[in-house]
Coordinates of C-alpha atoms and ligand atoms in Angstrom, one line a residue:
X1 CA 20.5 2.7 -22.7
X2 CA 18.1 4.6 -20.4
X3 CA 19.1 6.0 -17.0
X4 CA 16.2 4.2 -15.3
X5 CA 13.1 2.1 -16.0
X6 CA 10.4 2.7 -13.4
X7 CA 7.6 0.2 -13.4
X8 CA 4.3 1.7 -12.3
X9 CA 2.9 5.2 -12.9
X10 CA 1.1 5.5 -9.6
X11 CA 2.2 7.9 -6.8
X12 CA 5.2 5.6 -5.9
X13 CA 6.5 5.5 -9.4
X14 CA 5.9 9.3 -9.9
X15 CA 7.7 10.1 -6.6
X16 CA 10.7 8.0 -7.7
X17 CA 10.7 9.8 -11.1
X18 CA 10.6 13.2 -9.5
X19 CA 13.5 12.2 -7.3
X20 CA 15.6 10.8 -10.1
X21 CA 15.0 13.9 -12.2
X22 CA 16.1 16.1 -9.3
X23 CA 19.3 13.9 -9.1
X24 CA 19.9 14.8 -12.8
X25 CA 18.7 11.6 -14.4
X26 CA 16.6 12.7 -17.3
X27 CA 16.3 9.6 -19.5
X28 CA 13.6 7.8 -17.6
X29 CA 11.0 5.4 -18.9
X30 CA 7.9 4.8 -16.8
X31 CA 6.1 1.7 -17.8
X32 CA 2.5 1.3 -16.8
X33 CA 0.1 -1.6 -17.7
X34 CA -3.0 0.6 -17.4
X35 CA -4.1 3.2 -19.9
X36 CA -3.3 6.2 -17.7
X37 CA -1.4 7.3 -14.7
X38 CA -2.6 7.3 -11.1
X39 CA -2.2 3.7 -10.0
X40 CA -4.9 2.7 -7.6
X41 CA -6.7 6.0 -8.1
X42 CA -7.0 5.4 -11.8
X43 CA -8.1 1.8 -11.5
X44 CA -10.6 2.1 -8.6
X45 CA -13.8 3.8 -9.6
X46 CA -16.4 2.3 -7.3
X47 CA -19.0 4.6 -5.9
X48 CA -18.0 6.1 -2.5
X49 CA -14.3 5.8 -3.4
X50 CA -12.4 8.3 -1.2
X51 CA -9.2 8.5 0.8
X52 CA -9.5 7.3 4.3
X53 CA -6.4 9.3 5.5
X54 CA -6.9 13.1 5.7
X55 CA -5.9 14.6 2.4
X56 CA -3.3 17.1 3.6
X57 CA -1.5 14.0 4.9
X58 CA -2.4 11.8 1.9
X59 CA -0.4 13.8 -0.6
X60 CA 3.2 14.7 -1.3
X61 CA 4.6 17.2 1.3
X62 CA 6.5 18.9 -1.5
X63 CA 3.4 19.4 -3.6
X64 CA 0.6 20.4 -1.2
X65 CA -2.8 20.7 -2.9
X66 CA -4.9 23.6 -1.4
X67 CA -7.9 22.6 -3.5
X68 CA -9.1 19.4 -1.7
X69 CA -12.9 19.8 -1.5
X70 CA -13.1 17.7 1.7
X71 CA -10.8 16.7 4.5
X72 CA -11.1 13.2 3.1
X73 CA -11.1 13.8 -0.7
X74 CA -13.1 11.7 -3.1
X75 CA -11.2 9.4 -5.4
X76 CA -11.5 11.5 -8.6
X77 CA -9.7 14.4 -6.8
X78 CA -6.8 12.0 -6.2
X79 CA -6.7 11.1 -9.8
X80 CA -6.7 14.8 -10.8
X81 CA -4.0 15.5 -8.3
X82 CA -1.9 12.7 -9.9
X83 CA -2.4 14.3 -13.3
X84 CA -1.4 17.7 -11.9
X85 CA 1.8 16.3 -10.4
X86 CA 2.7 14.6 -13.6
X87 CA 2.1 17.8 -15.6
X88 CA 4.0 20.0 -13.1
X89 CA 7.0 17.7 -12.9
X90 CA 6.9 16.9 -16.6
X91 CA 6.5 13.2 -16.1
X92 CA 4.1 12.3 -18.9
X93 CA 6.8 12.5 -21.5
X94 CA 8.5 9.5 -19.8
X95 CA 5.4 7.4 -19.4
X96 CA 4.4 4.5 -21.7
X97 CA 0.9 3.2 -21.0
X98 CA -0.6 -0.2 -21.8
X99 CA 2.9 -1.8 -21.3
X100 CA 2.9 -4.9 -19.1
X101 CA 6.3 -5.8 -17.8
X102 CA 6.8 -9.5 -17.6
X103 CA 10.4 -9.8 -16.4
X104 CA 13.6 -7.9 -15.6
X105 CA 17.1 -9.3 -15.6
X106 CA 20.5 -7.9 -14.4
X107 CA 23.0 -8.2 -17.2
X108 CA 26.3 -7.4 -15.6
X109 CA 26.1 -3.6 -15.8
X110 CA 22.5 -2.9 -16.6
X111 CA 18.9 -4.1 -16.4
X112 CA 17.0 -5.6 -19.3
X113 CA 13.3 -5.1 -18.8
X114 CA 11.0 -7.2 -20.9
X115 CA 7.4 -6.1 -21.8
X116 CA 5.9 -8.4 -24.5
X117 CA 7.9 -7.9 -27.7
X118 CA 9.9 -5.0 -26.3
X119 CA 13.0 -4.9 -24.2
X120 CA 14.2 -1.8 -22.3
X121 CA 17.8 -1.5 -21.2
X122 CA 18.5 0.8 -18.2
X123 CA 21.2 1.4 -15.7
X124 CA 18.8 1.4 -12.8
X125 CA 15.5 -0.4 -12.2
X126 CA 12.7 0.9 -9.9
X127 CA 9.6 -1.2 -9.3
X128 CA 6.6 0.7 -7.9
X129 CA 3.9 -1.8 -8.6
X130 CA 1.9 -1.4 -5.5
X131 CA 0.7 -3.9 -2.9
X132 CA -2.9 -3.8 -3.9
X133 CA -2.8 -4.2 -7.6
X134 CA -3.9 -7.8 -8.3
X135 CA -7.6 -8.2 -7.6
X136 CA -8.5 -11.4 -5.8
X137 CA -11.4 -13.5 -7.0
X138 CA -12.5 -15.7 -4.2
X139 CA -12.3 -19.4 -4.5
X140 CA -16.0 -20.0 -3.9
X141 CA -17.6 -23.1 -5.4
X142 CA -19.9 -22.3 -8.3
X143 CA -19.1 -18.6 -8.6
X144 CA -18.5 -19.0 -12.3
X145 CA -22.0 -20.4 -12.8
X146 CA -23.8 -17.3 -11.5
X147 CA -25.9 -15.9 -14.3
X148 CA -26.3 -12.4 -13.0
X149 CA -23.7 -9.7 -13.1
X150 CA -20.4 -10.2 -11.1
X151 CA -18.2 -7.2 -10.5
X152 CA -15.0 -6.8 -8.5
X153 CA -14.6 -3.4 -6.9
X154 CA -11.3 -2.9 -8.7
X155 CA -13.0 -3.4 -12.1
X156 CA -16.1 -1.3 -11.4
X157 CA -18.5 -0.7 -14.2
X158 CA -21.3 1.8 -13.8
X159 CA -24.4 -0.3 -13.2
X160 CA -27.9 0.8 -12.5
X161 CA -28.7 -1.0 -9.2
X162 CA -32.2 0.5 -8.8
X163 CA -34.7 -2.3 -7.9
X164 CA -32.0 -4.9 -7.9
X165 CA -31.0 -7.5 -5.2
X166 CA -27.3 -7.1 -4.5
X167 CA -24.9 -9.3 -2.6
X168 CA -21.5 -8.1 -1.6
X169 CA -18.8 -10.4 -0.4
X170 CA -16.2 -8.8 1.9
X171 CA -16.1 -6.2 4.6
X172 CA -12.7 -4.6 4.2
X173 CA -12.0 -0.9 3.8
X174 CA -13.3 -0.9 0.2
X175 CA -16.6 -2.5 1.2
X176 CA -17.0 -0.1 4.1
X177 CA -16.9 2.8 1.5
X178 CA -19.2 1.0 -1.0
X179 CA -21.9 -0.5 1.1
X180 CA -23.8 2.7 2.2
X181 CA -24.0 3.8 -1.4
X182 CA -25.2 0.4 -2.6
X183 CA -27.9 0.4 0.1
X184 CA -29.1 3.8 -1.1
X185 CA -29.7 2.5 -4.6
X186 CA -30.5 -1.2 -4.5
X187 CA -33.8 -2.9 -3.5
X188 CA -32.1 -5.4 -1.2
X189 CA -28.5 -5.7 -0.1
X190 CA -26.9 -8.8 1.6
X191 CA -23.5 -8.4 3.0
X192 CA -21.4 -11.5 3.4
X193 CA -18.9 -10.9 6.2
X194 CA -16.2 -13.4 7.2
X195 CA -14.2 -11.0 9.5
X196 CA -15.6 -7.8 10.9
X197 CA -13.5 -4.6 10.7
X198 CA -12.6 -1.9 13.2
X199 CA -14.3 1.3 12.0
X200 CA -13.7 4.7 13.5
X201 CA -15.8 7.8 12.9
X202 CA -14.6 9.9 10.0
X203 CA -14.2 13.7 10.6
X204 CA -15.0 14.2 6.9
X205 CA -15.9 17.8 6.5
X206 CA -16.0 20.0 3.3
X207 CA -13.1 22.4 3.2
X208 CA -14.7 25.9 2.9
X209 CA -13.6 28.1 0.0
X210 CA -12.1 30.6 2.4
X211 CA -9.9 27.9 4.0
X212 CA -8.8 26.7 0.5
X213 CA -7.8 30.3 -0.3
X214 CA -5.9 30.4 2.9
X215 CA -4.1 27.2 2.1
X216 CA -3.2 28.5 -1.3
X217 CA -1.9 31.9 0.0
X218 CA -0.2 30.6 3.2
X219 CA 1.0 27.0 2.6
X220 CA 2.5 26.8 6.1
X221 CA -1.1 26.8 7.4
X222 CA -1.8 23.6 5.4
X223 CA 1.5 22.2 6.5
X224 CA 0.4 22.7 10.1
X225 CA -2.9 20.9 9.4
X226 CA -0.9 18.1 7.8
X227 CA 1.3 17.9 10.8
X228 CA -1.6 17.8 13.2
X229 CA -3.5 15.2 11.2
X230 CA -0.4 13.0 10.9
X231 CA 0.3 13.2 14.6
X232 CA -3.2 12.1 15.5
X233 CA -3.0 9.2 13.0
X234 CA 0.4 8.3 14.2
X235 CA -0.9 8.0 17.7
X236 CA -4.0 6.0 16.7
X237 CA -2.8 3.9 13.8
X238 CA 0.9 3.4 14.4
X239 CA 1.9 3.8 18.1
X240 CA -0.6 1.4 19.5
X241 CA 0.1 -1.1 16.8
X242 CA 3.9 -1.1 16.4
X243 CA 4.6 -0.1 20.0
X244 CA 1.8 -2.2 21.4
X245 CA 3.9 -3.4 24.3
X246 CA 4.7 0.1 25.4
X247 CA 1.5 1.8 24.4
X248 CA -1.2 -0.8 24.9
X249 CA -3.4 1.9 26.3
X250 CA -3.4 3.7 22.9
X251 CA -4.5 0.5 21.3
X252 CA -7.3 0.0 23.9
X253 CA -8.4 3.6 23.4
X254 CA -8.6 3.1 19.6
X255 CA -10.7 -0.1 20.2
X256 CA -13.0 1.7 22.7
X257 CA -13.4 4.6 20.3
X258 CA -14.6 2.2 17.5
X259 CA -16.8 0.2 19.9
X260 CA -18.5 3.5 21.1
X261 CA -19.0 4.5 17.4
X262 CA -20.7 1.1 16.7
X263 CA -22.8 1.4 19.9
X264 CA -24.0 4.9 18.9
X265 CA -25.1 3.6 15.4
X266 CA -26.5 0.1 16.2
X267 CA -28.9 -0.4 19.1
X268 CA -29.5 -4.2 18.4
X269 CA -26.9 -6.1 20.6
X270 CA -27.0 -9.1 18.3
X271 CA -26.1 -7.1 15.3
X272 CA -23.5 -5.2 17.2
X273 CA -21.9 -8.5 18.3
X274 CA -21.7 -9.6 14.7
X275 CA -20.0 -6.3 13.7
X276 CA -17.5 -6.3 16.5
X277 CA -14.1 -7.7 15.7
X278 CA -12.6 -10.4 18.0
X279 CA -9.0 -9.5 17.1
X280 CA -6.9 -6.6 18.4
X281 CA -7.1 -3.2 16.8
X282 CA -4.4 -2.9 14.2
X283 CA -3.9 -6.6 13.4
X284 CA -5.5 -5.7 10.1
X285 CA -6.1 -2.3 8.6
X286 CA -8.8 -0.4 10.4
X287 CA -10.9 2.2 8.5
X288 CA -13.1 5.3 8.9
X289 CA -16.8 5.7 8.1
X290 CA -19.8 7.6 9.4
X291 CA -22.5 5.6 7.8
X292 CA -21.2 2.0 7.5
X293 CA -22.6 0.6 10.7
X294 CA -25.8 2.6 10.4
X295 CA -26.5 1.0 7.0
X296 CA -27.1 -2.4 8.6
X297 CA -30.0 -1.1 10.6
X298 CA -32.0 -0.5 7.4
X299 CA -34.7 -3.1 6.7
X300 CA -33.5 -3.9 3.2
X301 CA -29.9 -4.6 4.4
X302 CA -28.9 -7.9 5.9
X303 CA -25.6 -9.0 7.4
X304 CA -24.8 -12.7 6.7
X305 CA -22.0 -14.2 8.8
X306 CA -22.3 -17.9 8.1
X307 CA -19.9 -19.2 5.5
X308 CA -20.8 -19.3 1.9
X309 CA -21.1 -23.0 0.8
X310 CA -21.5 -22.2 -2.8
X311 CA -22.9 -19.9 -5.4
X312 CA -25.4 -21.1 -8.0
X313 CA -26.9 -19.6 -11.1
X314 CA -29.2 -17.3 -9.3
X315 CA -28.0 -16.8 -5.7
X316 CA -25.7 -17.5 -2.8
X317 CA -26.1 -20.5 -0.4
X318 CA -24.9 -20.6 3.2
X319 CA -25.7 -22.8 6.1
X320 CA -28.4 -20.3 6.9
X321 CA -30.2 -20.8 3.6
X322 CA -30.1 -19.2 0.1
X323 CA -30.5 -15.7 -1.0
X324 CA -31.5 -14.9 -4.6
X325 CA -29.6 -12.0 -6.1
X326 CA -29.2 -10.1 -9.4
X327 CA -25.8 -8.6 -8.9
X328 CA -22.8 -10.0 -7.0
X329 CA -20.1 -7.5 -5.9
X330 CA -16.7 -8.9 -4.9
X331 CA -15.1 -6.6 -2.4
X332 CA -12.6 -9.4 -1.8
X333 CA -9.5 -7.4 -1.9
X334 CA -6.2 -8.3 -3.5
X335 CA -3.7 -11.0 -3.8
X336 CA -0.5 -9.8 -2.2
X337 CA 2.1 -12.4 -1.1
X338 CA 1.5 -15.0 -3.8
X339 CA 1.6 -12.8 -6.8
X340 CA 3.0 -9.4 -5.8
X341 CA 6.3 -10.0 -4.2
X342 CA 7.5 -9.3 -6.8
X343 CA 4.9 -8.5 -9.4
X344 CA 6.9 -10.1 -12.2
X345 CA 10.1 -12.2 -12.5
X346 CA 13.1 -10.2 -11.3
X347 CA 16.5 -11.9 -11.8
X348 CA 19.5 -10.4 -10.2
X349 CA 23.2 -11.2 -10.1
X350 CA 24.2 -14.9 -10.7
X351 CA 20.7 -15.7 -11.8
X352 CA 19.1 -15.0 -8.4
X353 CA 15.3 -15.1 -8.7
X354 CA 13.9 -12.5 -6.3
X355 CA 10.6 -14.3 -5.8
X356 CA 12.2 -17.6 -5.1
X357 CA 14.9 -16.0 -2.9
X358 CA 12.2 -14.2 -0.8
X359 CA 10.3 -17.5 -0.4
X360 CA 13.3 -19.5 0.6
X361 CA 15.0 -16.9 2.8
X362 CA 12.1 -14.9 4.3
X363 CA 10.6 -11.7 2.9
X364 CA 13.1 -9.0 3.3
X365 CA 14.6 -5.8 1.9
X366 CA 17.1 -3.4 3.4
X367 CA 15.1 -0.3 4.6
X368 CA 12.3 -1.8 2.5
X369 CA 14.1 -0.6 -0.6
X370 CA 17.1 -2.7 -1.7
X371 CA 18.0 -6.3 -1.8
X372 CA 21.5 -8.0 -1.8
X373 CA 22.3 -9.6 -5.1
X374 CA 20.2 -7.1 -7.0
X375 CA 22.5 -4.2 -7.9
X376 CA 21.1 -0.9 -9.1
X377 CA 17.6 -2.0 -8.1
X378 CA 15.1 -0.2 -5.9
X379 CA 12.1 -2.3 -5.0
X380 CA 9.6 0.2 -3.6
X381 CA 6.9 -2.2 -2.5
X382 CA 9.1 -4.5 -0.5
X383 CA 8.7 -6.2 2.8
X384 CA 8.9 -3.8 5.8
X385 CA 8.6 -0.8 3.5
X386 CA 5.1 0.5 4.4
X387 CA 5.1 3.0 7.2
X388 CA 1.4 2.5 7.9
X389 CA 0.6 6.2 8.3
X390 CA 0.1 7.3 4.8
X391 CA 1.4 5.7 1.6
X392 CA 2.9 9.1 0.9
X393 CA 5.1 8.9 4.0
X394 CA 6.5 5.7 2.7
X395 CA 7.1 7.2 -0.8
X396 CA 8.8 10.2 0.6
X397 CA 11.0 8.1 2.9
X398 CA 12.0 6.1 -0.1
X399 CA 12.8 9.3 -2.1
X400 CA 15.0 10.4 0.8
X401 CA 16.7 7.1 0.7
X402 CA 17.3 7.4 -3.0
X403 CA 18.7 10.9 -2.6
X404 CA 21.2 9.9 0.0
X405 CA 22.2 6.7 -1.9
X406 CA 22.7 8.3 -5.3
X407 CA 24.4 11.4 -3.9
X408 CA 26.9 9.2 -2.1
X409 CA 27.4 7.0 -5.1
X410 CA 28.3 9.9 -7.3
X411 CA 30.5 11.5 -4.6
X412 CA 32.6 8.3 -4.9
X413 CA 32.8 8.5 -8.7
X414 CA 30.7 5.3 -8.8
X415 CA 27.8 4.4 -11.0
X416 CA 26.3 1.5 -9.2
X417 CA 25.3 0.3 -5.8
X418 CA 24.4 -2.9 -4.0
X419 CA 23.3 -3.3 -0.4
X420 CA 25.7 -5.5 1.5
X421 CA 24.4 -8.8 2.8
X422 CA 25.5 -7.9 6.3
X423 CA 23.5 -4.6 6.3
X424 CA 20.4 -6.4 5.0
X425 CA 20.7 -9.3 7.5
X426 CA 21.1 -6.8 10.4
X427 CA 18.1 -4.8 9.2
X428 CA 16.0 -7.9 8.9
X429 CA 16.9 -9.1 12.4
X430 CA 16.1 -5.6 13.8
X431 CA 12.7 -5.5 12.1
X432 CA 11.9 -9.1 13.2
X433 CA 12.9 -8.3 16.8
X434 CA 10.7 -5.2 16.8
X435 CA 7.7 -7.1 15.4
X436 CA 8.1 -9.9 17.9
X437 CA 9.0 -7.9 21.0
X438 CA 6.8 -4.8 20.6
X439 CA 4.0 -5.1 18.0
X440 CA 0.4 -6.0 18.2
X441 CA 1.1 -8.6 15.5
X442 CA 2.9 -10.8 18.0
X443 CA 1.6 -9.6 21.4
X444 CA -2.0 -8.9 20.5
X445 CA -4.8 -11.3 19.3
X446 CA -4.3 -11.5 15.6
X447 CA -5.1 -15.1 14.9
X448 CA -8.7 -14.4 13.7
X449 CA -7.9 -11.2 11.8
X450 CA -7.2 -12.7 8.3
X451 CA -4.9 -9.8 7.7
X452 CA -2.9 -9.3 4.6
X453 CA -0.2 -7.7 6.8
X454 CA 0.8 -11.4 7.4
X455 CA 2.5 -13.3 4.7
X456 CA 1.9 -17.0 3.8
X457 CA 4.2 -18.1 6.6
X458 CA 2.2 -16.2 9.2
X459 CA 4.8 -13.4 9.6
X460 CA 3.8 -9.8 9.7
X461 CA 6.3 -8.5 7.1
X462 CA 4.4 -5.8 5.3
X463 CA 4.5 -2.9 7.8
X464 CA 7.7 -1.3 9.0
X465 CA 7.5 -1.8 12.7
X466 CA 8.9 1.6 13.6
X467 CA 7.5 5.1 14.2
X468 CA 7.1 7.3 11.1
X469 CA 9.8 9.6 12.6
X470 CA 12.1 6.6 13.0
X471 CA 11.5 5.7 9.3
X472 CA 12.2 9.2 8.1
X473 CA 15.3 9.4 10.2
X474 CA 16.6 6.1 8.9
X475 CA 16.0 7.2 5.3
X476 CA 18.1 10.3 5.8
X477 CA 20.8 8.8 7.9
X478 CA 21.4 5.1 7.1
X479 CA 25.1 4.3 7.2
X480 CA 26.6 4.6 3.7
X481 CA 28.9 1.7 4.6
X482 CA 25.7 -0.5 4.2
X483 CA 26.2 -0.2 0.5
X484 CA 29.0 -1.3 -1.9
X485 CA 29.5 1.4 -4.5
X486 CA 30.5 0.0 -7.8
X487 CA 33.0 1.8 -10.0
X488 CA 32.3 -0.6 -12.8
X489 CA 28.7 -1.8 -12.4
X490 CA 28.5 -5.5 -12.2
X491 CA 31.6 -5.7 -10.1
X492 CA 30.9 -7.6 -6.9
X493 CA 30.7 -6.1 -3.4
X494 CA 33.0 -6.8 -0.5
X495 CA 34.3 -10.4 -0.2
X496 CA 32.8 -10.9 3.2
X497 CA 29.4 -10.4 1.7
X498 CA 29.9 -12.6 -1.3
X499 CA 31.7 -15.8 -0.2
X500 CA 32.8 -18.1 -2.9
X501 CA 33.1 -15.5 -5.6
X502 CA 36.4 -15.6 -7.4
X503 CA 36.2 -12.3 -9.3
X504 CA 38.2 -9.6 -7.5
X505 CA 35.8 -7.0 -6.3
X506 CA 36.4 -3.4 -7.2
X507 CA 34.2 -1.3 -4.9
X508 CA 34.7 2.4 -4.9
X509 CA 35.8 4.2 -1.7
X510 CA 33.2 3.7 0.9
X511 CA 33.9 5.7 4.0
X512 CA 31.5 5.0 6.8
X513 CA 29.2 7.9 7.4
Ligands
NAP601 P1 -9.4 -6.4 2.1 O1 -9.1 -5.5 3.2 O2 -8.4 -7.4 1.8 O3 -10.8 -7.0 2.3 C1 -11.3 -8.1 1.6 C2 -12.5 -8.6 2.2 O4 -13.0 -9.7 1.4 C3 -12.3 -9.2 3.6 O5 -13.4 -8.8 4.4 C4 -12.2 -10.7 3.4 O6 -12.5 -11.4 4.5 C5 -13.2 -10.8 2.3 N1 -13.0 -12.1 1.5 C6 -11.9 -12.3 0.7 N2 -12.0 -13.6 0.2 C7 -13.2 -14.1 0.7 C8 -13.9 -15.3 0.6 N3 -13.4 -16.3 -0.2 N4 -15.0 -15.5 1.2 C9 -15.5 -14.5 2.0 N5 -14.9 -13.3 2.2 C10 -13.8 -13.1 1.6 O7 -9.6 -5.6 0.7 P2 -10.2 -4.1 0.5 O8 -11.4 -3.9 1.3 O9 -10.2 -3.9 -1.0 O10 -9.1 -3.2 1.1 C11 -7.7 -3.4 0.7 C12 -6.9 -2.2 1.2 O11 -7.1 -1.1 0.3 C13 -7.3 -1.6 2.5 O12 -6.8 -2.3 3.6 C14 -6.7 -0.3 2.4 O13 -5.3 -0.3 2.7 C15 -6.9 0.0 1.0 N6 -8.0 0.9 0.8 C16 -7.7 2.2 1.0 C17 -8.7 3.1 0.8 C18 -8.3 4.6 1.0 O14 -9.1 5.4 1.0 N7 -7.1 4.9 1.2 C19 -10.0 2.8 0.5 C20 -10.2 1.4 0.3 C21 -9.2 0.5 0.4 P3 -11.4 -11.9 5.5 O15 -11.0 -10.6 6.2 O16 -12.0 -12.9 6.4 O17 -10.2 -12.4 4.7

């Protein structure tokens, strides 16, 4: 039996593996359905791909990279960074590629993870399958009848667009990166926008060689840059969003900043109006770009805002007429709530199905990591897990949570853990109260945002509605009494948490911390 199965070899899965190794668990299996590591940075290859969070922040704090070529590094550098981390922390030997997990089941004292014909047994299960891993094909009538080339941004194939008429559906963060490049190559570009996006200028400068040398020699300088960048982002992207009630002014400033950016780049008031969101900043993920808005002022680029009625063999039809095209680019994002929570069937204690349980009882996970009824399971892409600042902040909070949890478990001579229902319920209530009392999601104008932050019940359950510092503090200090530590894995938690169960529970000593 393995110590742990980790599903996903992106940065989340690699962070969990680094932490488990530090904790002394060496027999890890990391299962990845793609043919290499890197997660989103392996899969996404569209032109213009880059981080939209400054690179010193968008990286592990314990593995700073002094070699970023720009403040916002291009996608291939992230992929190289992932390979470097895997090599340095010796993770590749645990990785199995081209393995698609279809289900996982708790079997009294361990997890059985099924991938096709193979079954992996492990004491602990970690899922790190990402939020944005299931590309969404829009449900548009006739799309399958289009005779030209159709490509989703998450399955990009190098294509010669010179002289071609290109349509792109979607104006999310991916489209914002892609559209300027498409416009440089194609003969005509039509952008089909349903919901405009808030776009801020991007301070995207090359990092001079001398600064890179300085970062390499004096890592604290890069740490200071990371700290400064994170503080600015926290103020702009988090404070005015999760603390909207208290810091509405920060939200308004962010909106004004984006409006001024649009105003500088687009002189035509009609076009500007079309590109201006009618929902509050932060209801959906904003992004950064210096050339997105300007692209729409070029004569061969059109912005179409009337709804698509259908696609036919050679073009797209809207109420405004039809446009003949050669290539259709789907920048239509990802399915989240329907297919990714969880990404495959996870069955816990007493046959509890995680997906069904989430749908019947609200989306929830204690500290965005553990779920009652699912012993020895860490679900890294859970409701309320994402800190919003940088995915790496989320990953590192989860690593801290794991460290505290496993250290306490061992100190009690235990080999298993399960979050108590009480702790989970309290956490859920606290998060829900914060969302409804403080955040832009309930106090701002989000109705027209079409944001994936909201689940199918209209609840904003993706982002953790606390400051990043609050998330970090909670990860390092959560009460250990929130867990039952199991001396004999599979033994139930406290009776109060598990009414109606007849087996006598045998939790290990569990002093409150
Ligand atoms: P997205 O934000 O979900 O955007 C999808 C776009 O497609 C939206 O404009 C959506 O319109 C449109 N769309 C979907 N279905 C449609 C339909 N049937 N008809 C018309 N339009 C349709 O997806 P994304 O742009 O791929 O970005 C996803 C996330 O990836 C981002 O929020 C960000 O977190 C991440 N990302 C990060 C980076 C980075 O550098 N770190 C770069 C790119 C992306 P509606 O809004 O009206 O639904």
